[in-house]
Coordinates of C-alpha atoms and ligand atoms in Angstrom, one line a residue:
X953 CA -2.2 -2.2 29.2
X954 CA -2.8 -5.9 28.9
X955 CA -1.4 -7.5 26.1
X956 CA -3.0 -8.1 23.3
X957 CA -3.2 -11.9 22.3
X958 CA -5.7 -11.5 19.3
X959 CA -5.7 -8.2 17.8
X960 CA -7.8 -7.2 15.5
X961 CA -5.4 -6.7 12.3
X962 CA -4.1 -10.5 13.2
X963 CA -6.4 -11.9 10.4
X964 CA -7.9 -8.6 9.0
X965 CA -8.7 -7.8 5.3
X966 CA -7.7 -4.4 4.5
X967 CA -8.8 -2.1 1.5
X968 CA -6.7 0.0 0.3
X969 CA -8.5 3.3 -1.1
X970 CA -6.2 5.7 -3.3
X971 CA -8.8 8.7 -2.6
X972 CA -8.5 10.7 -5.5
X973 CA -9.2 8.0 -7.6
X974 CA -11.8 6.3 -5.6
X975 CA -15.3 8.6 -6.1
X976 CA -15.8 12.4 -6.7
X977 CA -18.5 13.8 -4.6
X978 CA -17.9 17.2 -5.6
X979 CA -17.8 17.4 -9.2
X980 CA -14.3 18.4 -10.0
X981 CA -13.1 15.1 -11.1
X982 CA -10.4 14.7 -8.5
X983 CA -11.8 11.3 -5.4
X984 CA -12.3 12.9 -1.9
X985 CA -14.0 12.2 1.3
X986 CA -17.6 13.0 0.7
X987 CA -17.6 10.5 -2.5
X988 CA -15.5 7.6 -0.4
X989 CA -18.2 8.2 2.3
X990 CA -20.8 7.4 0.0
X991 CA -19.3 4.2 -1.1
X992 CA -18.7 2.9 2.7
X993 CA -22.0 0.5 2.2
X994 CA -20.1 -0.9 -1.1
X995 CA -17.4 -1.5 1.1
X996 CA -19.3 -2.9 3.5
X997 CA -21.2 -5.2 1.6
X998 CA -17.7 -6.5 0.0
X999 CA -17.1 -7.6 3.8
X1000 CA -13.7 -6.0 4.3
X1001 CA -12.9 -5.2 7.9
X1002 CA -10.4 -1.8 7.4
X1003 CA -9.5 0.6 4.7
X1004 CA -5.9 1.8 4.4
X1005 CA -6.0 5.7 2.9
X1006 CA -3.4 6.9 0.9
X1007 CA -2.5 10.4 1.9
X1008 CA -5.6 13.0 1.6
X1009 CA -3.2 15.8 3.3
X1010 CA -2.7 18.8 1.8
X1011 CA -0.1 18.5 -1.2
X1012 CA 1.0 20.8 -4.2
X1013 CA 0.8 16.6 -5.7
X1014 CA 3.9 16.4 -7.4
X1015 CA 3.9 12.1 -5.4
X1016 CA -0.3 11.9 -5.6
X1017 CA 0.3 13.3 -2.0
X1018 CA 3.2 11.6 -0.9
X1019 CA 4.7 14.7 -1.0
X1020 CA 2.9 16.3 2.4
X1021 CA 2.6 20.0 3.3
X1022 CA 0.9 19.6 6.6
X1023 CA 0.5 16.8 8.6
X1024 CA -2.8 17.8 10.3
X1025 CA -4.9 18.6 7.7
X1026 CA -7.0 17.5 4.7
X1027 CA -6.1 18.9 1.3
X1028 CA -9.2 21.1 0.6
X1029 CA -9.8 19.1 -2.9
X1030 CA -10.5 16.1 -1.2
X1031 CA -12.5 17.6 1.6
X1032 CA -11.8 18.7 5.4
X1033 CA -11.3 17.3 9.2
X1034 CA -14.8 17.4 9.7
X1035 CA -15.1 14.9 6.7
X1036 CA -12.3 12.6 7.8
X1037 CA -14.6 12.8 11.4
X1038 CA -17.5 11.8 9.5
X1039 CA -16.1 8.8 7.5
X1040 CA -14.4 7.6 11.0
X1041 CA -18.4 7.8 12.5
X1042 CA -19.9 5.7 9.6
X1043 CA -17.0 3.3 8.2
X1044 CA -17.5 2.6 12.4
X1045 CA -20.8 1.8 11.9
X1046 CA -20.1 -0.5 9.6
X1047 CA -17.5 -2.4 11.5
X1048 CA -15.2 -1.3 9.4
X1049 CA -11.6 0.5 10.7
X1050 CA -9.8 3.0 9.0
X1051 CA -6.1 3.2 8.4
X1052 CA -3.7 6.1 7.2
X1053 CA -0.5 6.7 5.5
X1054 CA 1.8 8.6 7.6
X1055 CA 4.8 9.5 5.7
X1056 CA 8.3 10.4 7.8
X1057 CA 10.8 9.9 5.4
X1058 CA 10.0 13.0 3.8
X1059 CA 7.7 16.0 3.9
X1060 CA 6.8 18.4 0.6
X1061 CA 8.9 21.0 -0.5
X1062 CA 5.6 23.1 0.2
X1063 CA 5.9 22.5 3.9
X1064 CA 6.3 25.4 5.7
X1065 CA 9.5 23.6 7.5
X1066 CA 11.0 23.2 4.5
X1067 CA 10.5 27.0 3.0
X1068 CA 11.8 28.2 6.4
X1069 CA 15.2 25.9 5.7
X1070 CA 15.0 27.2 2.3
X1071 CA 15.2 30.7 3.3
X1072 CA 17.6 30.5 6.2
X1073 CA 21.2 30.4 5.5
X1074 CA 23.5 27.1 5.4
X1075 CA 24.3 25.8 8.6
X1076 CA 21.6 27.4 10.6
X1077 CA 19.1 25.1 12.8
X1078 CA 16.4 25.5 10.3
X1079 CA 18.7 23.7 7.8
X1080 CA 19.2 21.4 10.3
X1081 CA 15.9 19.8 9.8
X1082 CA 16.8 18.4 6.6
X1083 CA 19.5 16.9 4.7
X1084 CA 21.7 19.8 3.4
X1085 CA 25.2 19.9 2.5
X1086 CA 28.0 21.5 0.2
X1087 CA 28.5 19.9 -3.3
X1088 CA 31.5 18.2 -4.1
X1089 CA 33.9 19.4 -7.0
X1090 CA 35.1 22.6 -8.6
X1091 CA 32.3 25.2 -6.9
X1092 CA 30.4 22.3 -5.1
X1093 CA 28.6 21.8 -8.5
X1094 CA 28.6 17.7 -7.8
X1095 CA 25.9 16.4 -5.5
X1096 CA 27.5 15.9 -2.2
X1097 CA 27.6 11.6 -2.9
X1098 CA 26.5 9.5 -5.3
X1099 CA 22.8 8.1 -4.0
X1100 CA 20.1 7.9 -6.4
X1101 CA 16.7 9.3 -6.4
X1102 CA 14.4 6.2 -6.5
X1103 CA 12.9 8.2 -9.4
X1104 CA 15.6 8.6 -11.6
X1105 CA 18.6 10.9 -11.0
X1106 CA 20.6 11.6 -8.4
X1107 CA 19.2 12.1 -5.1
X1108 CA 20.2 15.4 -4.6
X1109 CA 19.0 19.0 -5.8
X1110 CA 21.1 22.3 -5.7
X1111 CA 19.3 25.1 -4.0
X1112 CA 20.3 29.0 -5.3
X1113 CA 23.2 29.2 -2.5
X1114 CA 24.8 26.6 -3.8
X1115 CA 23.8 24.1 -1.1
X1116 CA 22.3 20.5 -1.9
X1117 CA 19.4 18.6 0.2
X1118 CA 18.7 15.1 0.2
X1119 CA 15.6 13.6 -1.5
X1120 CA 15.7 9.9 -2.0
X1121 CA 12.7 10.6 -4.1
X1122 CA 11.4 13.2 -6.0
X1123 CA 13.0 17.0 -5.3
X1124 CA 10.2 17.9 -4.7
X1125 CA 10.5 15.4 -1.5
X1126 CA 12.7 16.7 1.2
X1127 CA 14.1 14.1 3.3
X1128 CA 13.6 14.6 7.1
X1129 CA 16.9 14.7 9.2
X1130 CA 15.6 12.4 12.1
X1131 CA 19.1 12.8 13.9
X1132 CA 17.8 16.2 15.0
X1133 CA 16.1 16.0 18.0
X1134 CA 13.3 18.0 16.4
X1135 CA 12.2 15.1 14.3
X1136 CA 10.7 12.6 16.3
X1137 CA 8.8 14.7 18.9
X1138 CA 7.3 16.0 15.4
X1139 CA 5.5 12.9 14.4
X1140 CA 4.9 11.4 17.7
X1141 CA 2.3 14.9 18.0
X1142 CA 1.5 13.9 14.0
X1143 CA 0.4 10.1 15.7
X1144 CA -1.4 11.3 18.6
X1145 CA -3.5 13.8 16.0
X1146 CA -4.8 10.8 14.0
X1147 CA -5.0 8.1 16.8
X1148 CA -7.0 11.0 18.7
X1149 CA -9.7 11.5 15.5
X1150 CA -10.0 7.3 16.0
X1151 CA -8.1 5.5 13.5
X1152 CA -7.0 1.6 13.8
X1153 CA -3.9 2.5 12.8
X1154 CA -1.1 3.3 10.2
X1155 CA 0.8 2.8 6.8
X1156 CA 4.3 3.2 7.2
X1157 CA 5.9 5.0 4.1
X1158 CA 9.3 4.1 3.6
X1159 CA 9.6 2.6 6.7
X1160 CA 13.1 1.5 6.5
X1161 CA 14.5 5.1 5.0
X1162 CA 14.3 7.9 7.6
X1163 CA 17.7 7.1 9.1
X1164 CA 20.7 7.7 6.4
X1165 CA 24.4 7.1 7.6
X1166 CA 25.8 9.8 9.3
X1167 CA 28.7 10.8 7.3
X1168 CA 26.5 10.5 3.9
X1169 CA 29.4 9.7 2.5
X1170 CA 28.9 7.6 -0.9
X1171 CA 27.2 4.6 -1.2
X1172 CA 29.6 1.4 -1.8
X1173 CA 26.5 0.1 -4.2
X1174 CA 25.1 2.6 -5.1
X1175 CA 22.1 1.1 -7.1
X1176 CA 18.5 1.2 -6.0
X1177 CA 18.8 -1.6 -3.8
X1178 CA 16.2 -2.8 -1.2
X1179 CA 19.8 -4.2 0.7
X1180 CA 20.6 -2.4 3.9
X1181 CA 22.8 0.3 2.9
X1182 CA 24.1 3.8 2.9
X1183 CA 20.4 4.7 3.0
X1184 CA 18.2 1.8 3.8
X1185 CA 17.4 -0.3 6.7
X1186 CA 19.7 1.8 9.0
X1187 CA 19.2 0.4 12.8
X1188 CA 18.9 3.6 14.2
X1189 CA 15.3 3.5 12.8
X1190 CA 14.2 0.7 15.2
X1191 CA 13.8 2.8 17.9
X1192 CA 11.3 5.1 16.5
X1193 CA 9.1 2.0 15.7
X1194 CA 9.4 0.9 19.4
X1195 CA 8.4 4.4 20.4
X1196 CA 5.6 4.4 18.3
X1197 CA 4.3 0.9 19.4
X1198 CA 4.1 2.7 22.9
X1199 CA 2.1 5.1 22.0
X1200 CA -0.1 2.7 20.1
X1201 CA -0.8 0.8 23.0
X1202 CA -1.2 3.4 24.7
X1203 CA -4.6 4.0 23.3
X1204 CA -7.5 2.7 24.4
X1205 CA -9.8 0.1 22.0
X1206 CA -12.3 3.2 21.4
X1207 CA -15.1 1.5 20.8
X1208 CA -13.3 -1.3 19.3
X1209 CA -11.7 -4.6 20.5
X1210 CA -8.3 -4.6 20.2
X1211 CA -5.0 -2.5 19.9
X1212 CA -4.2 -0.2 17.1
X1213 CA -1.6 -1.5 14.3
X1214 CA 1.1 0.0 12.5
X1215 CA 1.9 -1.8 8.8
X1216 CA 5.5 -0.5 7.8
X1217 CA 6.7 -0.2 4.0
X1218 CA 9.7 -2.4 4.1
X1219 CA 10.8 -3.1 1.1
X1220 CA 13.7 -5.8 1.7
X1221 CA 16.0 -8.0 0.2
X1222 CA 15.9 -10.9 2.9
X1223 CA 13.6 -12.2 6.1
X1224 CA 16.9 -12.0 8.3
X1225 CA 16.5 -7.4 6.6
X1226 CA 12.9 -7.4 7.9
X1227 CA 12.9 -9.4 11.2
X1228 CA 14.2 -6.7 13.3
X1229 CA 11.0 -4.2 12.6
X1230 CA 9.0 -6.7 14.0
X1231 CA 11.1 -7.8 16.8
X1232 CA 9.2 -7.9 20.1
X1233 CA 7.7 -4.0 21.1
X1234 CA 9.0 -3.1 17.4
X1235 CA 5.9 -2.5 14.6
X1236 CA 2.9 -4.7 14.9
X1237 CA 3.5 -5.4 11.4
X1238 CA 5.1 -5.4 7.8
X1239 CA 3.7 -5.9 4.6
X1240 CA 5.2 -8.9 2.8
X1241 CA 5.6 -8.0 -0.8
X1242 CA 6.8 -11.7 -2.3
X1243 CA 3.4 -11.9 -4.3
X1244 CA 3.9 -9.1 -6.0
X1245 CA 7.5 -9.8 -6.5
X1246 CA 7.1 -13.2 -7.5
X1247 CA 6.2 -15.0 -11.1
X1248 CA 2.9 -17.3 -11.7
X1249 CA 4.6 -20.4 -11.1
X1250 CA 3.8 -22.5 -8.0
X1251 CA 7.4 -23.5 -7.1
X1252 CA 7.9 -19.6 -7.2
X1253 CA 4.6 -19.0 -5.0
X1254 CA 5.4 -21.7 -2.3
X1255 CA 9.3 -20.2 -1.9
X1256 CA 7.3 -16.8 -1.8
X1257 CA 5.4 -17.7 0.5
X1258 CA 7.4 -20.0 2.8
X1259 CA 9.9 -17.3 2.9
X1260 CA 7.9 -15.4 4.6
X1261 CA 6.9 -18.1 7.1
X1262 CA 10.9 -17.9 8.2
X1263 CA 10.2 -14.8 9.6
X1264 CA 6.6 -14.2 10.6
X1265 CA 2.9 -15.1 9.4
X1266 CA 1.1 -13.0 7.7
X1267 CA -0.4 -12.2 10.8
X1268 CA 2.4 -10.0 11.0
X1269 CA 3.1 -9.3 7.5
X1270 CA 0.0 -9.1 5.8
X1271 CA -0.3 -10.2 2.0
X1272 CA -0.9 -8.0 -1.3
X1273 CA -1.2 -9.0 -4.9
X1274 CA -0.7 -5.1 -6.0
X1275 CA -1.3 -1.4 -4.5
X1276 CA -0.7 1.7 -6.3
X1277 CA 2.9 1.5 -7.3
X1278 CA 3.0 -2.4 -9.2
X1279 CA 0.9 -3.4 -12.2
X1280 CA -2.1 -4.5 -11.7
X1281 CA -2.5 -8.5 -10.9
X1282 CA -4.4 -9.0 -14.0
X1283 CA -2.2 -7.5 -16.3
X1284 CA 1.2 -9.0 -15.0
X1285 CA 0.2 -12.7 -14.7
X1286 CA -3.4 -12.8 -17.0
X1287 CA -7.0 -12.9 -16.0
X1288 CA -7.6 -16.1 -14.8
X1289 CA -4.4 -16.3 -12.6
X1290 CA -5.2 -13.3 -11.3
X1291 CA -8.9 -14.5 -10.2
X1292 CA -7.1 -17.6 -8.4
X1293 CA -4.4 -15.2 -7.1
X1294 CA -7.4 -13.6 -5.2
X1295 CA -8.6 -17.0 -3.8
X1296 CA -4.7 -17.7 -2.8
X1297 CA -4.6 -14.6 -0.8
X1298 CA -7.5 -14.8 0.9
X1299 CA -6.6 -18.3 1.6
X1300 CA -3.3 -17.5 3.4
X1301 CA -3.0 -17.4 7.0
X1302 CA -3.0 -13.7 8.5
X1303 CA -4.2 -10.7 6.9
X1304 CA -4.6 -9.4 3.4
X1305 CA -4.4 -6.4 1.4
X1306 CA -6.7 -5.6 -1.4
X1307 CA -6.2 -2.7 -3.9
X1308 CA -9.0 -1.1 -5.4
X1309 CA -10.2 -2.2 -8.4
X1310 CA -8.7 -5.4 -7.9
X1311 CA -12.2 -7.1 -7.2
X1312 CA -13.2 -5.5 -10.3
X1313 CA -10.5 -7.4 -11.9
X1314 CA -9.1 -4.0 -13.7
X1315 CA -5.9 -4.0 -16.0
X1316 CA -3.4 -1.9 -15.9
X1317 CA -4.1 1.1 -18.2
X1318 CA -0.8 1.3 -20.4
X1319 CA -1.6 3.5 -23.3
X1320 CA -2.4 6.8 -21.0
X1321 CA -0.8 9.9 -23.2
X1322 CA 2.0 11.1 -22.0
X1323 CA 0.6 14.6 -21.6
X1324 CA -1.6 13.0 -18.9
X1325 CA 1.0 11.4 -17.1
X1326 CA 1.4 12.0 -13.5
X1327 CA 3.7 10.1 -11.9
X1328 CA 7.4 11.8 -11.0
X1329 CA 8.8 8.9 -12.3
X1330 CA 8.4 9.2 -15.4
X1331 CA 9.0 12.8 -16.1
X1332 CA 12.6 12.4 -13.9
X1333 CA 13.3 9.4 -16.9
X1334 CA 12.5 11.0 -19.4
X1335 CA 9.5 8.4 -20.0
X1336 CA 11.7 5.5 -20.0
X1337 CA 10.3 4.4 -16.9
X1338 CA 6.6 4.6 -17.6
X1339 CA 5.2 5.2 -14.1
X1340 CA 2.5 3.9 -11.7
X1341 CA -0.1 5.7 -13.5
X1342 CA -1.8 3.0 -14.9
X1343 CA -3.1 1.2 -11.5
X1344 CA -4.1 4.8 -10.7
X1345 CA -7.2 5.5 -13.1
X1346 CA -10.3 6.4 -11.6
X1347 CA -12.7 3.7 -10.4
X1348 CA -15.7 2.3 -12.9
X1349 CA -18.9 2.7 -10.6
X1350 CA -21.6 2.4 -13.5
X1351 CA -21.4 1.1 -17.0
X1352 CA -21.5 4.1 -18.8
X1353 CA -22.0 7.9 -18.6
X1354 CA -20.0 10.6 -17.5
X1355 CA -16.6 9.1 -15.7
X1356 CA -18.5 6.2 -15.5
X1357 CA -20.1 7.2 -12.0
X1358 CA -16.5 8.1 -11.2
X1359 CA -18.0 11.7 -10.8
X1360 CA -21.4 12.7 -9.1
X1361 CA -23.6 13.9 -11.8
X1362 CA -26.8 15.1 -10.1
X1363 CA -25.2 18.0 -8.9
X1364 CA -26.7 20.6 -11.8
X1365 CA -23.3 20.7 -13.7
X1366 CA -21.3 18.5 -15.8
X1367 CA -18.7 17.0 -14.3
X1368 CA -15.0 17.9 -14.8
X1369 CA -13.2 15.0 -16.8
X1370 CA -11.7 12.7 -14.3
X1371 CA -8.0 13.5 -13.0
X1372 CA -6.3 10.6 -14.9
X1373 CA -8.0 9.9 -17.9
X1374 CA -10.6 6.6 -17.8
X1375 CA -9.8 4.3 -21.4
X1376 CA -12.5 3.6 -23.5
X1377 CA -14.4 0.2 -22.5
X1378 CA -13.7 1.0 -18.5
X1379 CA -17.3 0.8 -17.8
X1380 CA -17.6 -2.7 -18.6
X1381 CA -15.1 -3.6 -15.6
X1382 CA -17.6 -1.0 -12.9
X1383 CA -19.2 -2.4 -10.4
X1384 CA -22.8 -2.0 -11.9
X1385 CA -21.8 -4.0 -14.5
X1386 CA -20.6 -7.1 -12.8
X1387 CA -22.4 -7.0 -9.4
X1388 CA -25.6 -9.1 -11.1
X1389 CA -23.3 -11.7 -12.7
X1390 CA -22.2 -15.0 -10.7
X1391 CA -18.9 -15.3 -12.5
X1392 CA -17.6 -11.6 -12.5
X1393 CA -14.6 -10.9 -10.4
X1394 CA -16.8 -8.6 -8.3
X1395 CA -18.4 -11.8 -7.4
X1396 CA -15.9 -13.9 -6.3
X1397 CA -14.4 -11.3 -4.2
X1398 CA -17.6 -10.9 -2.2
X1399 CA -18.5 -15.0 -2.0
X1400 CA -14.2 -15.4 -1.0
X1401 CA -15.0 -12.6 1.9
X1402 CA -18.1 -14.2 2.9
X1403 CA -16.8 -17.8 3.2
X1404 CA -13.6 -16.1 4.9
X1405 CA -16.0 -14.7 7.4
X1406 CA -18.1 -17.8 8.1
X1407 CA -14.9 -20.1 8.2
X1408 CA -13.4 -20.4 11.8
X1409 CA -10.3 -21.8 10.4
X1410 CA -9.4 -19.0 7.9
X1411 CA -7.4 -15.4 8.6
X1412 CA -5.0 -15.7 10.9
X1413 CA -3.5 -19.1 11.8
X1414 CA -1.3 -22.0 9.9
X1415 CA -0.7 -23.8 6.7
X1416 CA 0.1 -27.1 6.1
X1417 CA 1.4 -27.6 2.2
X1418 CA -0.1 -30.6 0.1
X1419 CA 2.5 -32.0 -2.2
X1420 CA 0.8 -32.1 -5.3
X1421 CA 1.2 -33.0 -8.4
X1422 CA 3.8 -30.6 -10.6
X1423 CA 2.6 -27.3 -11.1
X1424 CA 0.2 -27.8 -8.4
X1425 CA 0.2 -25.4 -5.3
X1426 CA -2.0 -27.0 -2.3
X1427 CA -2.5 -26.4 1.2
X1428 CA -4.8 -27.5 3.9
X1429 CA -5.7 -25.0 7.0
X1430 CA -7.2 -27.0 9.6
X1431 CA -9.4 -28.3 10.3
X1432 CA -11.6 -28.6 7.6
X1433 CA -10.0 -26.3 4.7
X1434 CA -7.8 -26.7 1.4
X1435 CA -6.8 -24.6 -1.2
X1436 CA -5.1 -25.6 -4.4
X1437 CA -4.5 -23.5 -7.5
X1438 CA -3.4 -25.7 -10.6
X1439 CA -0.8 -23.4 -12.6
X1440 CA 0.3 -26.1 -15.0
X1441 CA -1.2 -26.1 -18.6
X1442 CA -3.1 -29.0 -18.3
X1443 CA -5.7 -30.4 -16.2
X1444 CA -5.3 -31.8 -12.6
X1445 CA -6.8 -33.8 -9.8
X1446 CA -8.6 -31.9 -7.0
X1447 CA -6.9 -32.7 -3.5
X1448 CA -9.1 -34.8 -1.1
X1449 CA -12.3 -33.0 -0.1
X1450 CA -16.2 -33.1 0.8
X1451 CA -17.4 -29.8 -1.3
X1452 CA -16.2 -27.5 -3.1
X1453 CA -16.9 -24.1 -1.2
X1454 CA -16.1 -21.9 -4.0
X1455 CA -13.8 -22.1 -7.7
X1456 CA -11.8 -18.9 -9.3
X1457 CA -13.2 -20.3 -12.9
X1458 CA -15.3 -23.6 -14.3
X1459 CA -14.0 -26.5 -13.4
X1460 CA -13.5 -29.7 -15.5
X1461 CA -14.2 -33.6 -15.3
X1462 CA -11.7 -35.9 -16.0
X1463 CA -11.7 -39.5 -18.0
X1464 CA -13.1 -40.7 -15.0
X1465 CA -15.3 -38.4 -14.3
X1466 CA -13.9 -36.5 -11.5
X1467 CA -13.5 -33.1 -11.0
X1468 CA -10.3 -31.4 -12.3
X1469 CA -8.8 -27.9 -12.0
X1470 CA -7.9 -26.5 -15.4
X1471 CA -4.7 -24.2 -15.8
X1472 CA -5.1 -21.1 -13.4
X1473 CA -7.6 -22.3 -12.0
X1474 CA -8.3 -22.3 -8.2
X1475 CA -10.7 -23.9 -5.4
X1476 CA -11.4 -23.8 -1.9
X1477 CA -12.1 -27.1 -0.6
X1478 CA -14.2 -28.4 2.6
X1479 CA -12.3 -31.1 4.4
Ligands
LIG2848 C1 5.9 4.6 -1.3 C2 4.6 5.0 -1.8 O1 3.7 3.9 -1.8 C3 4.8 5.6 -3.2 O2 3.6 5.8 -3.9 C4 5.6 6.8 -3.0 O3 5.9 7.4 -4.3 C5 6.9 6.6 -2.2 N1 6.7 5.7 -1.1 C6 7.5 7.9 -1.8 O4 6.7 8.4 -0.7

């Protein structure tokens, strides 16, 4: 197949929908298919050009459904096949392109694999599958090394024979064994399934797990470090990515220009970690976390952000301000930087990443009771480490009412309360609520995608920076475009322009009259 010069992903904002909290057609207060169908024109008249889906497989939910119990499926709360058929026909007929979250590193402890390893005896080739081994100690009552669970505790869980299996998340999260031979032929038929039903691509979970070294011996560091080590960023897992961009390729554009993508999960402590996924036939692309890892301050920003330039553009590593496991933009750097975060990532060369909710502008929720809690992580810390909970809650659709339209009502019943509990107040931040006002964030989200749209110059391409003055971050995408974002306290100049397209909040004048950017304030400029 010819190669691909100008794919489709290149410059491409993706939404990402965390289905069970996205809209309930059914009534029973957990998000599925039918009620994200009915929301495609929202998503459509937002202007985005993908949504990535977090897993809507069948689950017993103990990771919100990153813990999978069949690959092929749709959990029957959130709808069936013939629904995931039906949102591929209409999100397609709005232009739109629909990714998933495949997730390899692990499985469920639900999948039938696993229950078969579980009731076969050690050593046997249904064991083999996964990651068991004798403890260590008097009776083999210590875990076999000392890895940590990324949620807390040791990564390791003692079955009733006395053997151990790896989980470098919850126990509830077997880790595949992809040295057996089994493995891969597994999720290359798990790929074909999905690219077959029509998707533009995947989400990569813990794409720099899966391999673990061979002799699983203990880790020299054994922290939760995104460093390559005992279990991270082993190069054995290159491969499988260069496998799997054959088979993308492999598929034809169905009814779309352009080659399917697949965005990995890297989570990695340097460029020189992550340059080898994308290395030529390697994964199309990588998200680049340094927004979400870096401070509101623009010196912090521009090394974010040039760092990323070492090793690709975001063409290849596409940019996020938050997803369903960080705090919510608003909440970790305020309001109004979070409003001129938006206009910084949709300003960026390459493509974006928006959560949901995030054009709504919604906080984090951080008083959910602890009763309600859902999130592994904090029942395997004992609730020191609070959880991702809190980015999770339900969308706001209307302004009041049951769920705040989270829930269809005209169904003849009441609605069951929503899955995570919605605060108080929520319906002020829905989407009836702000779509009639200019300055909501819902606003600014749709007249950013617009402009982003009409503007030749913006999605994928370069930056050039402007050295502004301190606190100041400014660049120009030309021809014809500049951003700036002032993140100092007080007031500064706007850069050289001939209009200003569109501003994150009110702008100011200056002694002389000129326009001026207040703190956290951000523009887009014509040239
Ligand atoms: C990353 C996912 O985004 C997160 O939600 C999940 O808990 C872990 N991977 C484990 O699958």
């Amino acid at each position: 197949m010819a190669a691909d010069n100008n794919p489709w992903w290149a410059g491409a904002v993706v939404y990402q929908v965390y289905p069970r909290s996205y809209a309930d057609g059914d009534g029973d207060g957990v998000g599925d298919l039918p009620g994200l169908i009915g929301r495609v024109p929202y998503l459509a008249a937002l202007g985005v050009d993908a949504i990535w889906l977090t897993p809507f497989y069948p689950s017993p939910l103990n990771d919100g459904g990153y813990d999978v119990s069949d690959y092929m499926d749709v959990d029957p709360r959130l709808g069936t096949l013939g629904d995931f058929d039906r949102l591929i026909g209409v999100t397609r007929n709005h232009g739109i392109r629909v990714i998933v979250d495949l997730v390899p590193n692990h499985c469920s402890w639900d999948h039938p694999l696993f229950k078969k390893a579980l009731a076969a005896a050690p050593g046997s080739h249904e064991r083999e599958l996964f990651l068991f081994r004798d403890g260590r100690g008097p009776d083999g009552a210590e875990p076999p090394n000392n890895w940590p669970s990324q949620f807390g505790g040791p990564a390791w869980t003692r079955v009733p024979d006395g053997q151990w299996y790896l989980h470098l998340f919850d126990a509830s999260q077997p880790d595949w064994n992809w040295r057996d031979p089994r493995v891969a032929p597994m999720f290359e038929e798990i790929l074909r399934f999905w690219l077959d039903r029509g998707i533009g691509g995947f989400r990569v979970d813990v794409a720099h797990g899966l391999f673990k070294d061979a002799t699983l011996g203990d880790a020299a560091d054994a922290s939760l470090t995104n460093r390559p080590s005992a279990y991270y960023h082993r190069p054995e897992v290159y491969a499988v990515y260069r496998d799997w961009r054959l088979i993308l390729d492999s598929y034809p554009a169905d009814g779309f220009p352009g080659s399917r993508t697949a965005v990995g999960e890297v989570w990695a402590d340097s460029a020189e970690t992550i340059a080898p996924y994308l290395a030529p036939g390697g994964l199309p692309q990588v998200f680049n976390f340094e927004l979400v890892k870096s401070r509101w301050s623009a010196p912090e920003l521009r090394a974010a952000i040039d760092a990323t330039h070492a090793f690709a553009d975001g063409s290849r590593a596409p940019w996020v301000l938050g997803n369903h496991d960080v705090v919510r933009p608003v909440t970790r750097w305020g309001k109004d930087a979070a409003r001129a975060a938006a206009l910084l990532l949709l300003a960026l060369p390459g493509s974006a990443y928006i959560y949901q909710g995030e054009e709504l502008g919604l906080p984090e929720v951080e008083d959910i009771p602890a009763a309600a809690r859902r999130d592994p992580t904090f029942r395997r810390t004992g609730g020191k480490v609070v959880g991702r909970d809190g980015c999770r809650v339900p969308m706001p659709w209307l302004a009041g009412g049951a769920s705040f339209g989270f829930s269809r009502t005209d169904l003849g019943f009441t609605p069951a309360p929503p899955w995570l509990p919605q605060p108080p107040g929520w319906g002020a931040y829905s989407v009836a609520a702000q779509q009639g006002d200019p300055d909501s964030f819902l606003s600014l989200y749709r007249t950013a995608l617009r402009l982003r749209r009409d503007h030749p110059v913006l999605g994928a391409g370069a930056l050039r920076w402007l050295d502004g003055p301190e606190g100041v971050l400014a660049f120009v995408r030309e021809p014809g475009f500049a951003f700036a974002a002032n993140l100092a306290s007080e007031p500064r100049p706007l850069p050289p322009h001939t209009e200003v397209l569109l501003a994150s909040g009110p702008l100011v004048t200056d002694e002389a009259g000129a326009l001026a950017l207040p703190r956290d304030t951000a523009v887009w400029l014509a040239q």
